[in-house]
XYZ file of C-alpha atoms in Angstrom:
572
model
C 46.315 7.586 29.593
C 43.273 9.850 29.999
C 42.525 12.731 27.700
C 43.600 16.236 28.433
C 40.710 18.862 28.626
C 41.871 19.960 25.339
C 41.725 17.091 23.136
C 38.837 16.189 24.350
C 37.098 19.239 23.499
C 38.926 18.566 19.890
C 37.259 15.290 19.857
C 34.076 16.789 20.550
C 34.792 19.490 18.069
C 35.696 16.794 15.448
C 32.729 14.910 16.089
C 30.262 17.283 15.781
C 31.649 18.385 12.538
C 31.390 14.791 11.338
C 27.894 14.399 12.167
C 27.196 17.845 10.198
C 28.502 16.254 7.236
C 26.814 13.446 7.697
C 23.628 15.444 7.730
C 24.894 17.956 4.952
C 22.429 17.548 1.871
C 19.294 16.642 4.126
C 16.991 19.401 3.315
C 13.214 19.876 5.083
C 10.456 20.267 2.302
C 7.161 22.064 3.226
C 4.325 21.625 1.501
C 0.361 22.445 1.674
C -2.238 20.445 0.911
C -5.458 21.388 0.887
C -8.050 18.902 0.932
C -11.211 20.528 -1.190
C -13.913 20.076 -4.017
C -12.884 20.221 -7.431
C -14.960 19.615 -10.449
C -13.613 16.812 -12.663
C -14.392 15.074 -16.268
C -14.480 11.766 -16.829
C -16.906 9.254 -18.965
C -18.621 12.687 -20.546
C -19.446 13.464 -17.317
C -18.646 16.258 -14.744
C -18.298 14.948 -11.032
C -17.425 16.918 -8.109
C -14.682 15.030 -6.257
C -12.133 15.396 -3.818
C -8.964 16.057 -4.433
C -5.507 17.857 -3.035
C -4.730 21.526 -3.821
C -7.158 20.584 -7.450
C -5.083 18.342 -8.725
C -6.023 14.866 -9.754
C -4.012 12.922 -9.137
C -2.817 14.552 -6.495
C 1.293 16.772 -6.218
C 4.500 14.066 -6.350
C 6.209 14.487 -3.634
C 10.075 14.212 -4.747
C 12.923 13.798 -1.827
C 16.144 12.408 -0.940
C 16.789 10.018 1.641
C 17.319 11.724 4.548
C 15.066 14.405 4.093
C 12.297 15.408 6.197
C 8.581 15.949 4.615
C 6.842 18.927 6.721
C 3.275 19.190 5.065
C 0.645 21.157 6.387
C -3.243 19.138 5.519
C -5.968 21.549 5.219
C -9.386 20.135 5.161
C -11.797 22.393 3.449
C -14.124 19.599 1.654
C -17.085 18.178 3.297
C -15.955 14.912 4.827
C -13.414 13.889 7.493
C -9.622 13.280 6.388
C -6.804 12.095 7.014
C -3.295 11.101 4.793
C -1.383 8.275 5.088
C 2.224 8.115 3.884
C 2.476 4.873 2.235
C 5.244 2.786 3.058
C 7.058 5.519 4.942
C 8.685 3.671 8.360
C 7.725 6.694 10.175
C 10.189 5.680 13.162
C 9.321 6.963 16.268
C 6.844 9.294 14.365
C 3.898 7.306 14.379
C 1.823 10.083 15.039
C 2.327 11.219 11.426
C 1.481 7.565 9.844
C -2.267 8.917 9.094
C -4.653 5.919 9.197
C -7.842 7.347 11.067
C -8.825 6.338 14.599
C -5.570 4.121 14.460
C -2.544 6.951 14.744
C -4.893 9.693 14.984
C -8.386 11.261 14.726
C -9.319 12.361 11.409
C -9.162 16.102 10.685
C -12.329 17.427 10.554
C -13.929 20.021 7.697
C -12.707 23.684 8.397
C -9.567 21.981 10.468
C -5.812 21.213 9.274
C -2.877 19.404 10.781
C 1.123 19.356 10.192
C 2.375 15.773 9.381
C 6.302 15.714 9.862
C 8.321 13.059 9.389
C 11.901 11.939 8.325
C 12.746 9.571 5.549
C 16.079 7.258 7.096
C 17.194 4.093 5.293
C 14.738 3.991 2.500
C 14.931 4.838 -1.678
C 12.639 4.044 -4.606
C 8.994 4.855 -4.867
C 5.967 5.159 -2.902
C 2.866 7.192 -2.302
C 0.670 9.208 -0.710
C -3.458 8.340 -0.072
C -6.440 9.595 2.240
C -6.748 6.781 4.913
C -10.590 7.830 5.328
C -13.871 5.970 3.907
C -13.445 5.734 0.602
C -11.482 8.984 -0.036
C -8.189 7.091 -1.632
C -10.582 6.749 -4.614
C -9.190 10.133 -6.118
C -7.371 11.692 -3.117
C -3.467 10.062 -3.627
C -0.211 10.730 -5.777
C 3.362 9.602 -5.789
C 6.384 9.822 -3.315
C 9.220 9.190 -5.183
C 12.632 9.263 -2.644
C 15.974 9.472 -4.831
C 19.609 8.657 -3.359
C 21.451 11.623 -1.038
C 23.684 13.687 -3.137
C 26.847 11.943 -4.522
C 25.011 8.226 -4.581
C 23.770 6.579 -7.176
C 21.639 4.466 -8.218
C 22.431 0.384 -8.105
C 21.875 0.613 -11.826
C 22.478 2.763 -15.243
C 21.420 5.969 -14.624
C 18.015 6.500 -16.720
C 17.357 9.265 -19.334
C 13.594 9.779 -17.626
C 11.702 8.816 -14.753
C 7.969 8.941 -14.915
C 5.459 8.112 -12.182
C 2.576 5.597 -13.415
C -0.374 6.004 -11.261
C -2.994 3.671 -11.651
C -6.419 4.112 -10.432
C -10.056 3.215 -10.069
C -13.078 5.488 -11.407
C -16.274 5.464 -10.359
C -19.169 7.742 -12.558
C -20.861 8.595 -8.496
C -19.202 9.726 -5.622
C -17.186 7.034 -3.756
C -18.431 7.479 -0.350
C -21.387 7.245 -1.373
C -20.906 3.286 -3.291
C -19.542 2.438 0.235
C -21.929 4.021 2.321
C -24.828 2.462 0.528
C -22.866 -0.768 0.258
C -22.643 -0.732 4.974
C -26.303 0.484 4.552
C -27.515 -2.783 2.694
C -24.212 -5.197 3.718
C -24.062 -6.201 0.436
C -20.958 -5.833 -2.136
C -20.844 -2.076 -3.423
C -20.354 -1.359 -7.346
C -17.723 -1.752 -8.742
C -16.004 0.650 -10.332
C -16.442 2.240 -14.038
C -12.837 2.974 -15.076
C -9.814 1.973 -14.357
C -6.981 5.270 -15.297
C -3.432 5.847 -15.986
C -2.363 9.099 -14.161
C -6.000 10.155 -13.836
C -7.074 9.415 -17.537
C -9.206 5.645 -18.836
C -7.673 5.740 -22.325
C -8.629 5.023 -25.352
C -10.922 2.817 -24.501
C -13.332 4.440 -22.847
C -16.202 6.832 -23.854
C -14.986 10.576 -24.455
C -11.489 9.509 -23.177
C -9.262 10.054 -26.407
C -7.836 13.046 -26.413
C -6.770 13.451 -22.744
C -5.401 9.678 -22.667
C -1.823 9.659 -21.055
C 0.923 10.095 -23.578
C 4.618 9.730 -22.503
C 7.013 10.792 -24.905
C 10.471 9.411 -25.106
C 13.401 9.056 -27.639
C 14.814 5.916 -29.713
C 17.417 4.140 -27.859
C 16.883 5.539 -24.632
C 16.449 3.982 -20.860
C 13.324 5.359 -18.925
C 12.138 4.422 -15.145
C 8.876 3.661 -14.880
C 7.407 4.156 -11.363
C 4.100 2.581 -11.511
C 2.020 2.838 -8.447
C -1.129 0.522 -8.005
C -3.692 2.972 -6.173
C -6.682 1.345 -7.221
C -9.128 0.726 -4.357
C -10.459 -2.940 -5.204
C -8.562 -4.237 -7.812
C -5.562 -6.336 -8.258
C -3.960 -5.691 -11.746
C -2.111 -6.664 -15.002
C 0.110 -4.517 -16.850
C 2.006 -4.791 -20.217
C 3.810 -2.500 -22.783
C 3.129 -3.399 -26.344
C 6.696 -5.103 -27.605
C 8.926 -3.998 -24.869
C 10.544 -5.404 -22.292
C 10.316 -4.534 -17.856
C 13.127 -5.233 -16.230
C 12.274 -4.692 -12.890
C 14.500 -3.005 -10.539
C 12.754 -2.325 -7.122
C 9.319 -2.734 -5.612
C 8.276 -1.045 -2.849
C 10.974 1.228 -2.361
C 13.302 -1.933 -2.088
C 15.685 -2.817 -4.560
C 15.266 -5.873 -6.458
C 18.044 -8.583 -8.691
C 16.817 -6.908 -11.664
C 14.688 -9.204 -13.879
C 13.408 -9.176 -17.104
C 9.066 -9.471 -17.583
C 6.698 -8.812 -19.963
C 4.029 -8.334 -17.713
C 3.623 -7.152 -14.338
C 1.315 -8.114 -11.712
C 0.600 -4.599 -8.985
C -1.969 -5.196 -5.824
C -3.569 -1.958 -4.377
C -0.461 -0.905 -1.930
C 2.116 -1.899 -3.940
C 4.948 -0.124 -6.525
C 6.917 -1.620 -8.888
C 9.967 -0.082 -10.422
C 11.201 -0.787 -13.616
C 13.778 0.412 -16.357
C 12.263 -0.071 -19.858
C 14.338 0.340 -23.273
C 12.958 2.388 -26.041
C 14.721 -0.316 -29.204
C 11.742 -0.587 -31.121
C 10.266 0.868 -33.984
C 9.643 4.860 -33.469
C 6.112 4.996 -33.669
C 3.548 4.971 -30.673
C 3.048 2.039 -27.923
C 0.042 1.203 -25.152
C 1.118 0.930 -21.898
C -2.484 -1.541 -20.589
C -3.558 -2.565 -17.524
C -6.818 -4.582 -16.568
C -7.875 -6.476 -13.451
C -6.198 -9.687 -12.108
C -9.561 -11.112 -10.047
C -8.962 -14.323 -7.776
C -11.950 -14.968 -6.129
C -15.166 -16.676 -7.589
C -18.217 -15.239 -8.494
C -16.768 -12.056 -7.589
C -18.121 -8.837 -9.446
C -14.957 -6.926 -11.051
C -14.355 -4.004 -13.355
C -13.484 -5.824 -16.945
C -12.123 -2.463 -18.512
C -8.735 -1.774 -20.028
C -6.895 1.152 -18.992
C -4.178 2.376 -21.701
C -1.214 5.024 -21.814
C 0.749 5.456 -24.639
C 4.535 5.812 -25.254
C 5.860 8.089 -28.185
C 9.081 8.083 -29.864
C 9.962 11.459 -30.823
C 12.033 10.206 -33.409
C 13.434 13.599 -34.363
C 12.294 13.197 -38.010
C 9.922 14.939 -40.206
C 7.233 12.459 -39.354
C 4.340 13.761 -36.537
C 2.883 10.625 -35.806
C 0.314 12.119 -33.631
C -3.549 10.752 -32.928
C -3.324 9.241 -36.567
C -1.089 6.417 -35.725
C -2.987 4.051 -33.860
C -0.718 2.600 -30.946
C 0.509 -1.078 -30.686
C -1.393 -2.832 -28.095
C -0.058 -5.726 -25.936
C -1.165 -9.109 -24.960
C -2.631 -8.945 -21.436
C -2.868 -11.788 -19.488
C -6.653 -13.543 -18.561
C -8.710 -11.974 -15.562
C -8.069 -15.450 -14.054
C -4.683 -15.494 -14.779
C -3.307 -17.068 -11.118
C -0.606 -18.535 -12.558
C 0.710 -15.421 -14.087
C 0.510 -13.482 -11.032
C 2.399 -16.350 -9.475
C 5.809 -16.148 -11.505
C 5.813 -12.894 -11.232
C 6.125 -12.176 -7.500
C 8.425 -15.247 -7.468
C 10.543 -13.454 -9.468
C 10.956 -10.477 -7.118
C 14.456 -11.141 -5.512
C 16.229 -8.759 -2.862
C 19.832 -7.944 -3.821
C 22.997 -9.969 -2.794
C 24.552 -9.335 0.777
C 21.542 -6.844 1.819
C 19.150 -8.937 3.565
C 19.372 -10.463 7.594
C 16.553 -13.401 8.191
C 16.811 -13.946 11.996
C 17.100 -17.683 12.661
C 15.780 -16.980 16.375
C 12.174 -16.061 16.232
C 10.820 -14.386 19.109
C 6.932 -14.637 18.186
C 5.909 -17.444 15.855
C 2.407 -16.067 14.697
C -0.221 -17.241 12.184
C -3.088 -15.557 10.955
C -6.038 -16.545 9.044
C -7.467 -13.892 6.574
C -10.972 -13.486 4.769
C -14.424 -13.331 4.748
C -17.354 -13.814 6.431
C -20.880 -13.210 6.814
C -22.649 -11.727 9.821
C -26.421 -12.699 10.703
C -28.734 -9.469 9.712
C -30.793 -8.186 13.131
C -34.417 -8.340 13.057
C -36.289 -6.299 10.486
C -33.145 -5.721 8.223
C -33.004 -5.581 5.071
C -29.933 -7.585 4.316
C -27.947 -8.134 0.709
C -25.420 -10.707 1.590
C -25.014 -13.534 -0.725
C -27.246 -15.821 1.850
C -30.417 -14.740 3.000
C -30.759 -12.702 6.148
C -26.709 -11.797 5.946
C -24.290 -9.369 5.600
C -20.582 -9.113 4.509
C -17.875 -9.102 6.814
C -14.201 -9.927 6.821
C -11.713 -11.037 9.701
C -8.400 -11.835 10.830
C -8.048 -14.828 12.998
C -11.918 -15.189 13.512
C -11.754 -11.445 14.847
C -13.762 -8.792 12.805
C -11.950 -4.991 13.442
C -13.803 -2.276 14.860
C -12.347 1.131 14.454
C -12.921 2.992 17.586
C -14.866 6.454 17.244
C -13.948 8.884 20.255
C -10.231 7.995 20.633
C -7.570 6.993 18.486
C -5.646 3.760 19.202
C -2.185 5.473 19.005
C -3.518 8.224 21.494
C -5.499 6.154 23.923
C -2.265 4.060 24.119
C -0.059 6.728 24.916
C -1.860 7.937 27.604
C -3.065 4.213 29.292
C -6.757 5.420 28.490
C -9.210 2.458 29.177
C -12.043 0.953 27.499
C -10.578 1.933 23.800
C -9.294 -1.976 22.975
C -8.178 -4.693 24.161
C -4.517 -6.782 23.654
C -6.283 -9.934 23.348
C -5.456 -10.613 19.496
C -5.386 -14.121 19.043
C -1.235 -15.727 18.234
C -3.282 -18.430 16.212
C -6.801 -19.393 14.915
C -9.231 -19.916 17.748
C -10.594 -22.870 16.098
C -8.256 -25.090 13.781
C -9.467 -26.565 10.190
C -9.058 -27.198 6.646
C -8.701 -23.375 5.690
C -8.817 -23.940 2.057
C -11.747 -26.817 1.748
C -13.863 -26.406 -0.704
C -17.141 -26.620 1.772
C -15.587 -25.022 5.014
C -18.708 -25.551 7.528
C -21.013 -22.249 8.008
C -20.339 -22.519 11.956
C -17.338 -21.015 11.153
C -18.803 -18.363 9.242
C -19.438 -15.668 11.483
C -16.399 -14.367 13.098
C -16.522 -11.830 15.946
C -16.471 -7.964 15.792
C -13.825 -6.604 18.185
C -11.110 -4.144 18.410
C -8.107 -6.460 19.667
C -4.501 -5.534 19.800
C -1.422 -7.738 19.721
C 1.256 -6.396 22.137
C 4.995 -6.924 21.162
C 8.261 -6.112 22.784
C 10.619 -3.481 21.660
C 13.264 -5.858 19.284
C 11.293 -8.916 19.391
C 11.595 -11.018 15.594
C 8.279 -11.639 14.541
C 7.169 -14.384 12.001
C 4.015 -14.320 10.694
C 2.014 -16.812 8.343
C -0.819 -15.472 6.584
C -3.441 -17.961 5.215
C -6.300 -17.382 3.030
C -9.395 -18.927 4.044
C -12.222 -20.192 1.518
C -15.019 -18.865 3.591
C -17.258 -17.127 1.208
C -14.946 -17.395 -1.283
C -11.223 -17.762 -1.332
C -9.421 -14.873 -2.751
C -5.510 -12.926 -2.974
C -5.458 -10.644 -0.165
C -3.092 -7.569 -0.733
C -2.013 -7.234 3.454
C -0.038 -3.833 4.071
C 1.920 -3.321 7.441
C 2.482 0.537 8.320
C 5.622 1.319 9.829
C 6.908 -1.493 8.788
C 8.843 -3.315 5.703
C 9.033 -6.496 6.150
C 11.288 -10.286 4.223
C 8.677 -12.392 2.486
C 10.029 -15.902 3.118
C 7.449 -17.833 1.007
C 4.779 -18.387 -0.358
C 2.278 -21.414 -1.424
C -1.203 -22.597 -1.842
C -3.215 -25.305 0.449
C -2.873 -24.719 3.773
C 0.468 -24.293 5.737
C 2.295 -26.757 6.697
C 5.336 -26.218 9.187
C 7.014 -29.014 8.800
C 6.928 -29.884 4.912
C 6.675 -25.834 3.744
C 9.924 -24.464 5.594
C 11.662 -26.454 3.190
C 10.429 -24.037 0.752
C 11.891 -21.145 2.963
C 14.365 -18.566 0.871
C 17.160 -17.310 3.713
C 19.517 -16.497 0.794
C 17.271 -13.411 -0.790
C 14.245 -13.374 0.061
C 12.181 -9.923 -1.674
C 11.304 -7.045 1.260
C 8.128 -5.199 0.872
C 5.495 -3.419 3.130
C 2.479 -5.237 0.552
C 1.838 -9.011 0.441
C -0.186 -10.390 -1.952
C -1.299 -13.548 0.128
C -2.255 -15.847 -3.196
C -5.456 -17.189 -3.430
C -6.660 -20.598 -1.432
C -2.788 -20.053 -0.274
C -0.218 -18.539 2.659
C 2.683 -16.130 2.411
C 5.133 -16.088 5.578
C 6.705 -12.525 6.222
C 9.231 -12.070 9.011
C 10.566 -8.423 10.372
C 12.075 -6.886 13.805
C 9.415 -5.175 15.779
C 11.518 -1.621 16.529
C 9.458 0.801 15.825
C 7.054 1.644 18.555
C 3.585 2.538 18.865
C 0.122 1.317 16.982
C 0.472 -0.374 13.580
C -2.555 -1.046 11.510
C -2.277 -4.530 9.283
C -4.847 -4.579 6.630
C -5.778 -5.797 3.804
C -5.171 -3.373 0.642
C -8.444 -3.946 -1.469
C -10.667 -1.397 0.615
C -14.128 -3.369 0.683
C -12.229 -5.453 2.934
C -10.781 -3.131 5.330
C -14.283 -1.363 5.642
C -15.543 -5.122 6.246
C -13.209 -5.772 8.984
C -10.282 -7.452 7.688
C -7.698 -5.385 9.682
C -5.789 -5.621 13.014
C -2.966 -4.029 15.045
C 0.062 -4.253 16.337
C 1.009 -2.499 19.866
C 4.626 -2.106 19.712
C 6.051 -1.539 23.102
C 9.065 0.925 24.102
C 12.513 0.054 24.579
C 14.882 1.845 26.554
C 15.699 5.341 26.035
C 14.562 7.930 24.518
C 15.874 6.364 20.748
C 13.889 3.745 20.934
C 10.528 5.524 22.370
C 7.391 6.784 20.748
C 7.982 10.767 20.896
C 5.173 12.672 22.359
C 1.989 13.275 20.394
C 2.172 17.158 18.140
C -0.059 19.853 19.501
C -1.891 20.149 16.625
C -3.102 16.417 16.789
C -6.378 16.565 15.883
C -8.641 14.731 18.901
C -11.912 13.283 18.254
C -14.389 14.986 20.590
């Protein structure tokens, strides 16, 4: 029997009450940032450098899930900027996703721009970085997204929580390594320092005093949120006679696990709940570089914190005491890195692998050389050549008077192409130890891969030895995505899917593709618009080592790119 008039109007009544409560708790958080010059010291030395509002690092943003982040980018340093929200899905927000000349065109000095953006379906930590040249270098800080009111956490409740930034210091201005590095097309310095929350430790000249101290109490729990927002640089970290047990990584929660050491690419967090039982005295928290490839310049610096017991007692252990310091694990350590991601685990009953795949994809990742023009002056590691890095033989260009997201949503021509290659171009032993040099030089384009609204896409991801093999951090915006697997040599589709995990396999939006190896990711393509896939160590990305995904509409207004803000900054 149909309704009456007046219980439907009850129903409607009831409903919209129900989806107030549903919303009841979500709270909109404005903030300013303000992009500018501040001067810093680090090494004994003052450097100008860019930060956010003057802090270094830069605010921590702290939400709920479900909130919505309104913040308001003011660019009043010298350069061009934008932010990128790290690991934020941004659905149907795109436009807010920050990488520049992908989802928008960088703000320009003197000009600002509101990002806004809601947080659905995600908790744990993440972070916030400048998606231009070789800003991220000091412009970045934490985003650390709790339960909604009334949940909990899927384990004990900890006494603290403390962000643990790590970072990359350089004693010259950033843009300029990377600028000079493009001008010659050889590798640029590396980096001086590697920091802790902004500061080198103990270890480093004129560091002491400001080194990062965390104190905490005997017997209790703390969550550590350490964030790996070095540029370059892969890296170890311990804590002198305490256990990790990890409990999330990229905002996704883990089986917890217990570690001594944990292994964080550029891109990626790792969450993890760390009891103070030992004796109360004072404790490094170290990390130093995990480096992959061969003959590959690195930073060989230790970074330290330390943890203090405040053990309530006469005592004032203080600067006297020097701190316990942990074992760290070799430079070279591969096989170190490799039990560690294998033990990242997503929890029981929380995790759907499609069995129908939609777009079976596999892409090679690298470097390469490019042949110098006549009359350069070239500093590649042949003569005559200069670095480059590719995706499937294809070398991304960034486009300069258009954004990708914008010259999308308005079907303007002539800004790329949706040509990416599904597969290699050219087949061969991607891991040989004398790959021939006609396969050297890939091809600089800016190529799009188109999928459909819904489609389940499977992607392998194998390292090449070209140049030099090495463990490629690869990021996907907008997306998280199941990491089936993971292996060295060179895929194999028949023998490797044996090694598939359907039960639990880890979710992240930051694979680190092992060395002279493959991972194989798998996610649901429904979030439309552009999506940048790059590699995470930032030589790379500014070498070419990038593509994109177009993700198409799907019906409805739901499942549709909204329209572009007024305040999107254009490029002309």
């Amino acid at each position: 029997m149909a309704a009456s008039p007046s219980s439907s109007s009850r129903l409607l009544f009831l409903l919209s009450c129900l989806g107030l409560t549903l919303l009841a708790g979500a709270e909109v958080h404005h903030h300013e940032f303000v992009v500018q010059e501040t001067p810093v010291k680090r090494l004994c030395n003052t450097h100008n450098i860019i930060t956010v509002n003057g802090q270094f690092p830069g605010p921590t943003l702290e939400v709920r899930e479900g909130d919505t982040l309104v913040i308001n980018v003011v660019n009043r340093a010298q350069y061009d900027v934008t932010i990128h929200w790290h690991g934020i899905r941004q659905l149907r927000t795109g436009w807010a996703d920050g990488p520049e000349f992908v989802t928008q065109c960088p703000i320009k000095p003197g000009g600002s721009y509101k990002y806004k953006f809601t947080i659905e379906g995600q908790e744990g930590t993440l972070w916030w970085h400048a998606h231009s040249s070789w800003l991220r270098a000091t412009v970045y800080g934490a985003l650390i997204i709790r339960p909604r009111e009334n949940k909990a956490y899927p384990f004990a409740k900890p006494s603290r929580e403390v962000p643990v930034i790590l970072g990359e210091w350089w004693n010259a201005n950033p843009v300029d390594v990377i600028r000079e590095a493009q001008r010659t097309g050889g590798a640029p310095n590396v980096s001086d320092a590697f920091t802790i929350n902004g500061q080198p430790g103990d270890f480093y000249n004129c560091s002491q005093k400001e080194t990062t101290a965390i104190p905490v109490k005997p017997g209790e729990t703390a969550l550590l949120r350490f964030i790996n927002a070095a540029l370059n640089h892969e890296l170890f970290v311990t804590i002198a006679q305490h256990k990790m047990t990890v409990v999330a990584a990229d905002a996704s929660y883990t089986k917890p696990f217990t570690t001594s050491v944990l292994m964080i690419a550029p891109g990626q967090t790792t969450d993890v709940l760390v009891t103070m039982d030992q004796a109360p005295t004072r404790y490094y928290i170290a990390a130093r570089a995990y480096v992959s490839g061969q003959n590959v310049g690195f930073d060989n610096t230790t970074t330290t914190a330390v943890i203090e017991y405040d053990c309530g007692c006469a005592s004032d252990f203080g600067p006297k005491i020097q701190p316990a310091f942990p074992s760290l694990p070799a430079f070279n350590d591969t096989a170190t890195a490799t039990a560690f991601a294998a033990g990242i685990r997503s929890p029981e009953e929380r995790v759907k692998v499609h069995e129908n795949v939609d777009e079976y994809l596999f892409f090679t990742v690298g470097l390469g050389l490019f042949n110098c023009k006549p009359g350069e002056l070239c500093a590649g590691p042949n003569n005559n050549t200069r670095f480059t890095a590719s995706m499937n033989n294809v070398s991304f260009v960034f486009p300069k008077k258009d954004s990708l997201l914008h010259a999308h949503y308005y079907k303007i021509p002539g800004v790329f192409t949706t040509d990416f290659p599904a597969y290699p171009p050219v087949q061969f032993d991607y891991t040989a130890k004398n790959v021939s040099q006609a396969l050297w030089q890939p091809v600089p384009a800016t190529k799009l891969y188109p999928l459909r609204f819904g489609s389940v896409v499977q992607l392998v991801l194998q390292d090449t030895s070209i140049v030099t093999p090495e463990n490629h951090p690869i990021h996907i915006h907008g997306y998280d995505f199941l990491i089936l697997a993971e292996g060295f040599g060179n895929f194999d589709p028949e023998k490797d899917v044996e090694k598939f995990n359907y039960a639990d396999p880890p979710q992240r939006n930051t694979v680190a593709v092992p060395v002279n190896g493959w991972a194989v990711i798998q996610f649901v393509a429904d979030n439309p618009g552009v999506w940048l896939m790059h590699c995470h160590l930032d030589v790379h990305i500014t070498w070419g080592l990038a593509m994109a995904f177009l993700v198409e509409d799907g019906y409805g207004e739901l499942q549709s790119l909204q329209p572009p803000p007024v305040d999107l900054p254009m490029c002309e």
